[in-house]
Tab-separated table of C-alpha atoms and ligand atoms in Angstrom:
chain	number	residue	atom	x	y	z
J	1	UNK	CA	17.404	-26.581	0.993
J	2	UNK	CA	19.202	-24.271	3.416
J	3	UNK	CA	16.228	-22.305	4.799
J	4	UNK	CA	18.253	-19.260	7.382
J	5	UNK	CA	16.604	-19.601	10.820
J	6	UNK	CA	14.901	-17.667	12.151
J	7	UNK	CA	14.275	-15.969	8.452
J	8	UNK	CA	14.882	-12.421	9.390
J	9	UNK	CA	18.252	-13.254	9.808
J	10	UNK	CA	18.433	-13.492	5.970
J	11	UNK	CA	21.474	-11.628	4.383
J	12	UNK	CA	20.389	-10.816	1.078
J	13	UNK	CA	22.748	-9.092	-1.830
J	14	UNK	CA	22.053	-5.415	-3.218
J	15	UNK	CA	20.807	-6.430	-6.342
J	16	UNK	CA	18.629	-9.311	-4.987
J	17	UNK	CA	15.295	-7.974	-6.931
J	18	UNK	CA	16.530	-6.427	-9.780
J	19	UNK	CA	14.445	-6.169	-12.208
J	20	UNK	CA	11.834	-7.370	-10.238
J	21	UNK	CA	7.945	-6.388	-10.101
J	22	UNK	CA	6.624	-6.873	-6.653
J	23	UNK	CA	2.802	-5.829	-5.511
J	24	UNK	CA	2.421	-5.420	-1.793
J	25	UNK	CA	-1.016	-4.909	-0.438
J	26	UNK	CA	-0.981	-2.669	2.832
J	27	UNK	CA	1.745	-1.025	1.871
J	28	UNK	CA	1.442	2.437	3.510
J	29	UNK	CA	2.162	1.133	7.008
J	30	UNK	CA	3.756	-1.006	9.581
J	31	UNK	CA	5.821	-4.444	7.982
J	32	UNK	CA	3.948	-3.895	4.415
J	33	UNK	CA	5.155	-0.164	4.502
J	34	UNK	CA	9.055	-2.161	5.587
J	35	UNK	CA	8.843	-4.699	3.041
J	36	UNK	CA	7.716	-2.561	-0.122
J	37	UNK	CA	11.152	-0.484	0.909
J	38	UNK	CA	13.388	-3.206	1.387
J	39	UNK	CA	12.187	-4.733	-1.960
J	40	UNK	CA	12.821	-1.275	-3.556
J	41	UNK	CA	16.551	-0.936	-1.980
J	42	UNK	CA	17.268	-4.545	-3.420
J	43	UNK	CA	16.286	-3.510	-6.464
J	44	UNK	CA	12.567	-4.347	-7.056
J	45	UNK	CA	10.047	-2.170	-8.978
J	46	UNK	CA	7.195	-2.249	-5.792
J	47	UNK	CA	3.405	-1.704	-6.393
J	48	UNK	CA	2.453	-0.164	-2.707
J	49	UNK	CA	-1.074	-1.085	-2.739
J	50	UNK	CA	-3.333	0.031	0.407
J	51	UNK	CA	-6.380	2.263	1.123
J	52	UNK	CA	-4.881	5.584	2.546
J	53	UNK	CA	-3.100	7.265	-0.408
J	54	UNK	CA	-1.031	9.915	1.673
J	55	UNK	CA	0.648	6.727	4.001
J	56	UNK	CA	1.495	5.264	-0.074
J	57	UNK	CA	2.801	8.918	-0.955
J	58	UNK	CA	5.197	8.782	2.303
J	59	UNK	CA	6.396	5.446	1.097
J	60	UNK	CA	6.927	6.461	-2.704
J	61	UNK	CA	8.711	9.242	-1.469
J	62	UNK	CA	11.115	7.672	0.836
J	63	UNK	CA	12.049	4.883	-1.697
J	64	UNK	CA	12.620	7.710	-4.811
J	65	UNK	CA	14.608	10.409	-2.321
J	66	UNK	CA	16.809	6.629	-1.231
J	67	UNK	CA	17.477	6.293	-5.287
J	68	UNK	CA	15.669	3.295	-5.481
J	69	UNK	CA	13.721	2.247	-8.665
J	70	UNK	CA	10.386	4.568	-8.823
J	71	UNK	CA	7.280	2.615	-7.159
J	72	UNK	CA	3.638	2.715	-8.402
J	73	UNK	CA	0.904	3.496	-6.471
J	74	UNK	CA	-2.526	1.308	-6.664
J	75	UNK	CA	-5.286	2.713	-4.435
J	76	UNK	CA	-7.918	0.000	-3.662
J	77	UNK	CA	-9.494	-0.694	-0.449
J	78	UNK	CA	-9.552	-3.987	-0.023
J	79	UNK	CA	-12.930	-3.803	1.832
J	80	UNK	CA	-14.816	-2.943	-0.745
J	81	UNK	CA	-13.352	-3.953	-3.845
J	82	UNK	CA	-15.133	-5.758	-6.060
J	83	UNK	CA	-13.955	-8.831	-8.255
J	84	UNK	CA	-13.824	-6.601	-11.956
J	85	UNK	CA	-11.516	-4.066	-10.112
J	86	UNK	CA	-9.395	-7.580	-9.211
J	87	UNK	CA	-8.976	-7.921	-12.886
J	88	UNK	CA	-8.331	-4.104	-13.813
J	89	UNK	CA	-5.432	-4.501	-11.228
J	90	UNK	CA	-4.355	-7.593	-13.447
J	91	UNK	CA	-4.662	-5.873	-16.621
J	92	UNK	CA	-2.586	-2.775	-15.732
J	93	UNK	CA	0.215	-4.343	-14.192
J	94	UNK	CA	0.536	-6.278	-17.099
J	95	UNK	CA	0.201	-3.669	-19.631
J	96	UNK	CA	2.563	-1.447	-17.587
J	97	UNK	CA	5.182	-4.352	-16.439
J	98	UNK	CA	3.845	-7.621	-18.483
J	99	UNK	CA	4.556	-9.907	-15.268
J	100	UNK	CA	4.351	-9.445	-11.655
J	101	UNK	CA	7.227	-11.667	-9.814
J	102	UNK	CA	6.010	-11.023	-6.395
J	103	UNK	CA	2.685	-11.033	-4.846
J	104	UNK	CA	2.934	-9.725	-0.792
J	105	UNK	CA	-0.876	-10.305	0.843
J	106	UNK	CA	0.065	-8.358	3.956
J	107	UNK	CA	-2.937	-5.908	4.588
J	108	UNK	CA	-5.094	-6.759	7.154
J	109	UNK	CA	-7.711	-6.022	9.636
J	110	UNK	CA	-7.824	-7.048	13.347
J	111	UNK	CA	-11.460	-6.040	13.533
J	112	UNK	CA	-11.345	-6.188	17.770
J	113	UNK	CA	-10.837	-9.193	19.867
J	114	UNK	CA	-14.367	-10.480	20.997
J	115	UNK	CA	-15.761	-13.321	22.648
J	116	UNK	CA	-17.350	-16.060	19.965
J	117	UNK	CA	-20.826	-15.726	22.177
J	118	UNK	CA	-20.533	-11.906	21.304
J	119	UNK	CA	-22.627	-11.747	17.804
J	120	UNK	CA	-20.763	-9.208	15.960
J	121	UNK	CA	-21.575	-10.313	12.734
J	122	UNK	CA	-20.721	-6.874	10.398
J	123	UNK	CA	-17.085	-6.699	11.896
J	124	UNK	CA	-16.712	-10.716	11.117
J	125	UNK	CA	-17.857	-10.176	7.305
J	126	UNK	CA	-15.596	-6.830	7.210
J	127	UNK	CA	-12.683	-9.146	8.578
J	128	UNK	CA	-13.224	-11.907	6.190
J	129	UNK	CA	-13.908	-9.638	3.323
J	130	UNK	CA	-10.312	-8.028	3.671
J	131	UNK	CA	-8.237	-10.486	5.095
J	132	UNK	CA	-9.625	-13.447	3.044
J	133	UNK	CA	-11.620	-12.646	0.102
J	134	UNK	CA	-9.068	-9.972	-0.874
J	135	UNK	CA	-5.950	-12.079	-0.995
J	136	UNK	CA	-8.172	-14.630	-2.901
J	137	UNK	CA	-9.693	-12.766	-5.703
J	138	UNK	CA	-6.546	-11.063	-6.243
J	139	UNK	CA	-4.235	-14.263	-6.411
J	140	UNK	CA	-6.751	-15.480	-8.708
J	141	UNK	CA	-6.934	-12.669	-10.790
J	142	UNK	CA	-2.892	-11.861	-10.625
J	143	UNK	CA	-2.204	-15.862	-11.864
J	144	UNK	CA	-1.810	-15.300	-15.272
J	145	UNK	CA	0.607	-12.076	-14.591
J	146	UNK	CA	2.333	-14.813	-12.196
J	147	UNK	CA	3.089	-16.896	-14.624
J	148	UNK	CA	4.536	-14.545	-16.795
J	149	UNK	CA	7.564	-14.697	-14.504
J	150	UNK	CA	10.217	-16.562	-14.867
J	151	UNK	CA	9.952	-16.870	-10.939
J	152	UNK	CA	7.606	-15.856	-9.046
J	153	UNK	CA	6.387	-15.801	-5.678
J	154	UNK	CA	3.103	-15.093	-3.835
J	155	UNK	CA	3.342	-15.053	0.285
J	156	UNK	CA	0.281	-14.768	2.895
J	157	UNK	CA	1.022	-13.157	5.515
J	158	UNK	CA	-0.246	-15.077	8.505
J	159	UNK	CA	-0.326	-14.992	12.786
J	160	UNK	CA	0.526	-17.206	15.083
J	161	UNK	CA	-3.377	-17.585	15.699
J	162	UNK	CA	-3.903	-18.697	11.848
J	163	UNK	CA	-2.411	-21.658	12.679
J	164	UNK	CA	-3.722	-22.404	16.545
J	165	UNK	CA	-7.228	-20.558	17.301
J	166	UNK	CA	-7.057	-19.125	20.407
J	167	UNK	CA	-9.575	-16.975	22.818
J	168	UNK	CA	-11.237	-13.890	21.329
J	169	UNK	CA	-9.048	-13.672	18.176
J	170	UNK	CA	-12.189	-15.301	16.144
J	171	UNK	CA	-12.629	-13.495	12.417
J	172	UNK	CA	-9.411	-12.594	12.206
J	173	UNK	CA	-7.812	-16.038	13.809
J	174	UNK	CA	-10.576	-17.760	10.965
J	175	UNK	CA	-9.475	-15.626	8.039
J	176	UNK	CA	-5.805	-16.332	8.593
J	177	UNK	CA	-6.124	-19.889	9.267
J	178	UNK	CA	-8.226	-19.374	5.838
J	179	UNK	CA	-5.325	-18.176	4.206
J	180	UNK	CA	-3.057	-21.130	5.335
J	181	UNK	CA	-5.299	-23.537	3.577
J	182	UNK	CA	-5.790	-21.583	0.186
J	183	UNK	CA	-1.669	-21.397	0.540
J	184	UNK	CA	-1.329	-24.977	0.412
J	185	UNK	CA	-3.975	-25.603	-2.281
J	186	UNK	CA	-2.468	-23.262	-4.856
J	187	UNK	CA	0.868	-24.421	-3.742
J	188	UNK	CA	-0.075	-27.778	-4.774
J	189	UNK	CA	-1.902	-26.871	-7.702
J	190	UNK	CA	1.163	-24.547	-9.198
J	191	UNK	CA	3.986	-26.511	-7.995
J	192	UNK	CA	4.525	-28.942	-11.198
J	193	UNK	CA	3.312	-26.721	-13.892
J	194	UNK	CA	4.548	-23.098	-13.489
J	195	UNK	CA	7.252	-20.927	-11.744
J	196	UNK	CA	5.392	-19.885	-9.197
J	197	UNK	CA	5.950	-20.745	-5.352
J	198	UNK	CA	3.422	-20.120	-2.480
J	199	UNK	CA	4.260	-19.430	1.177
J	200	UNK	CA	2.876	-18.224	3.884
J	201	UNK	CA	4.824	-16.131	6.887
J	202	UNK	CA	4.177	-15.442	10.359
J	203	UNK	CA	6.146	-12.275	10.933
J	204	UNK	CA	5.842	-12.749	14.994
J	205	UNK	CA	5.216	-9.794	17.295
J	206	UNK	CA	6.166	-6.486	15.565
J	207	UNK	CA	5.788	-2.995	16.635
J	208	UNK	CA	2.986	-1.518	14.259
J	209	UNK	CA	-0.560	-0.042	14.802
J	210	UNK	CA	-2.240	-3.717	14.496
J	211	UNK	CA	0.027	-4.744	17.320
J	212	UNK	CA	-0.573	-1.998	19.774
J	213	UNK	CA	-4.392	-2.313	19.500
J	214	UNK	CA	-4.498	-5.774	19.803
J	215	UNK	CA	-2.548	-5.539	22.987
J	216	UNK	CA	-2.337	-2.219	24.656
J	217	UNK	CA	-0.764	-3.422	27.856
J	218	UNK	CA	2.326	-4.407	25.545
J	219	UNK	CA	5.484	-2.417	25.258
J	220	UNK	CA	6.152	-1.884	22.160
J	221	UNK	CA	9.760	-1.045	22.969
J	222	UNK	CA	10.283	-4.913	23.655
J	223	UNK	CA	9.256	-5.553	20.219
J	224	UNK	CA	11.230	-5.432	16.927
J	225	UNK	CA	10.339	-2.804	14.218
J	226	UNK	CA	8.762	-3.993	10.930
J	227	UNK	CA	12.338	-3.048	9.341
J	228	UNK	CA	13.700	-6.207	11.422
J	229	UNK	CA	10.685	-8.497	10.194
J	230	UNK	CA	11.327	-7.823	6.157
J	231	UNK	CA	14.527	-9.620	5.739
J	232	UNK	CA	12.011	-12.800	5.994
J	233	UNK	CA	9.704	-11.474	3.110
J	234	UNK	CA	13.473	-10.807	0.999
J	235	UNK	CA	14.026	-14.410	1.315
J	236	UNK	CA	10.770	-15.616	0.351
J	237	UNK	CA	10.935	-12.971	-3.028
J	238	UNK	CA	14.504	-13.936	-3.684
J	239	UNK	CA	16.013	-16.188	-5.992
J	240	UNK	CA	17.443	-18.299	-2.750
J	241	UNK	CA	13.892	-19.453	-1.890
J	242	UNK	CA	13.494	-21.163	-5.054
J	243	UNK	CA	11.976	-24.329	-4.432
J	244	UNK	CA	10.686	-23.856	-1.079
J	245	UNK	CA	6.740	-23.755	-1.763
J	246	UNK	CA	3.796	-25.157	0.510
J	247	UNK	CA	5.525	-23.534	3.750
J	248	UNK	CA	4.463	-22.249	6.882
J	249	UNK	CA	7.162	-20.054	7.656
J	250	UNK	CA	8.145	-17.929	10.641
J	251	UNK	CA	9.619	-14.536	10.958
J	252	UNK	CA	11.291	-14.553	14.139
O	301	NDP	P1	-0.813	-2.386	10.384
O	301	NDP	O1	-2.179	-2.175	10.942
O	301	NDP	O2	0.312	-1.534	10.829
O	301	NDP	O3	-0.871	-2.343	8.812
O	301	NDP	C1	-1.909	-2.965	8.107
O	301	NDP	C2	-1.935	-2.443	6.709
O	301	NDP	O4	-3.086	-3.002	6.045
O	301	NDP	C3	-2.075	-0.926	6.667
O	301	NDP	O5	-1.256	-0.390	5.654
O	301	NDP	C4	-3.543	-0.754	6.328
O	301	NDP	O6	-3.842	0.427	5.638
O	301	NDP	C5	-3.784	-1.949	5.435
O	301	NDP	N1	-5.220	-2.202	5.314
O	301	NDP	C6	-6.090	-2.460	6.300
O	301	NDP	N2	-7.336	-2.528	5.807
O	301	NDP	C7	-7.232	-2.309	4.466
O	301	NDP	C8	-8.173	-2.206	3.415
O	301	NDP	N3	-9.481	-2.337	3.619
O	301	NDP	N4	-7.722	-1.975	2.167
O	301	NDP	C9	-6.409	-1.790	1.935
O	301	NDP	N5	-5.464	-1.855	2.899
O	301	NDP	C10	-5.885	-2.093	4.161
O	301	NDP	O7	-0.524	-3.922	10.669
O	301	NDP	P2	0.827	-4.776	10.643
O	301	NDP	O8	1.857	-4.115	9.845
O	301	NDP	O9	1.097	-5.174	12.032
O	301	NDP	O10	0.296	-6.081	9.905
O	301	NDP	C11	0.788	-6.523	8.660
O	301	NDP	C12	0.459	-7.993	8.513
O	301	NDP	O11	1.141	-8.741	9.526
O	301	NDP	C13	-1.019	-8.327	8.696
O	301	NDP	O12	-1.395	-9.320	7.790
O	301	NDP	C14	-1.097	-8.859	10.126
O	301	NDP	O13	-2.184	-9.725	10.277
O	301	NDP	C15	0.226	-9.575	10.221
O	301	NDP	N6	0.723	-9.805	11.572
O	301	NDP	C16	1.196	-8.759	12.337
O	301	NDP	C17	1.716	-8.998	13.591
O	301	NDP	C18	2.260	-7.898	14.447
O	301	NDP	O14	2.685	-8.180	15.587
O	301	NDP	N7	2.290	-6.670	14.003
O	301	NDP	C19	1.783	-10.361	14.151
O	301	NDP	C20	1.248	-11.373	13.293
O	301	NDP	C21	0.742	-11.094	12.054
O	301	NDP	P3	-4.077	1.810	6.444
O	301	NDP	O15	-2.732	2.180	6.987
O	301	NDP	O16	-4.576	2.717	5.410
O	301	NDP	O17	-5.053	1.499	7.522
């Protein structure tokens, strides 16, 4: 398997995702507002999911005024969705599309960096609630869309602190470690009996909003934009990461 290294180096052809339905939560901003626009100028139908429906309008615009194919919109915030709205998401897509070929769990929530002895127990839920529970209830509700595709891939956006805990990052370091393990479960438990392939992606410093907040002392002029990050998430959606499942992948 000839993985590019680092990924965003990827070169990917114009018509990589024809034809191709791709749902990415977060959508509105930073590397999920990147990667819904990339997968729309390769060709992708792209469901920009996220919580602040004028940041989705911006997006839909600027992929329908590039000529791309028209995107949905899908308000939900992910905070307090509940598992039945999971389904309705599951049930439209496939009425309106009958598959879903690419599942992008980028939204997320830093919550604030805070010392484990610090008992802030209704920003750890909040944290957990989007940046875990989310991704799983919607993977599990999305599955049978999934494997209506003749290809399909479903990525978890991760950090560097998902996969080494480190001082202060707590819920959200948890939730994203979280998400590494329910990666390699479903990987393992899709891998021999349907199309679909799980990864998950560290996209590596990138100048968004997140970033800034969770260090302020930063730059963010040192830092690639999210447009330089989403050649990564084109691999993993693309037809030349078939086969490559169970991953813990890196951006940069
Ligand atoms: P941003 O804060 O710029 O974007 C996060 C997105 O998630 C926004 O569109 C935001 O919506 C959405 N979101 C947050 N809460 C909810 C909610 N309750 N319901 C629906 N959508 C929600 O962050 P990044 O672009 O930097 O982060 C994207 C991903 O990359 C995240 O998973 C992050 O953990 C990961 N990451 C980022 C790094 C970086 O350096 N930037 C490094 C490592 C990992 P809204 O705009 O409406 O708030």
């Amino acid at each position: 398997m000839n993985i590019p290294t680092p990924l965003n180096t990827y070169q990917s052809p114009e018509t990589l995702l024809k034809d191709r339905i791709i749902l990415v939560t977060g959508a509105g901003d930073g590397i999920g507002a990147a990667v819904a626009k990339d997968c729309a100028a390769k060709g992708a139908t792209v469901i920009l999911l996220g919580r602040t429906v004028k940041k989705l309008e911006k997006v839909y615009d600027d992929i329908v005024q590039a000529g791309h194919p028209e995107p949905a919109i899908y308000p939900l915030d992910l905070l307090q969705a509940r598992e039945d709205q999971y389904q309705q998401l599951a049930e439209i897509i496939e009425k309106e599309f009958g598959k879903l070929d690419g599942l992008v769990h980028n939204a997320a929530l830093l919550g604030g960096l805070t010392p484990m002895a610090n008992p802030l127990i209704e920003q750890w839920v909040k944290v957990i609630q989007v940046n875990l529970h989310a991704p799983y209830l919607m993977t599990q509700a999305c599955l049978p869309i999934l494997k209506q595709s003749a290809s399909a891939s479903v990525i978890f956006v991760s950090s560097s602190v998902g996969r080494h805990g480190r001082a202060y990052w707590g819920a959200y370091a948890a939730s994203k470690a979280a998400c590494e393990n329910l990666m390699q479960t479903l990987a393992d438990e899709v891998e021999n009996n349907t199309n679909i392939r799980v990864n998950s992606l560290d996209p590596g410093a990138t100048r968004t909003a997140m970033r800034r907040i969770a260090f302020p002392g930063e730059d963010p002029n040192t830092l690639p934009k999210p447009a330089a990050i989403a050649p990564a998430f084109l691999y993993l959606l693309g037809a030349d990461s078939e086969g490559v499942t169970g991953q813990q992948l890196n951006a940069q």
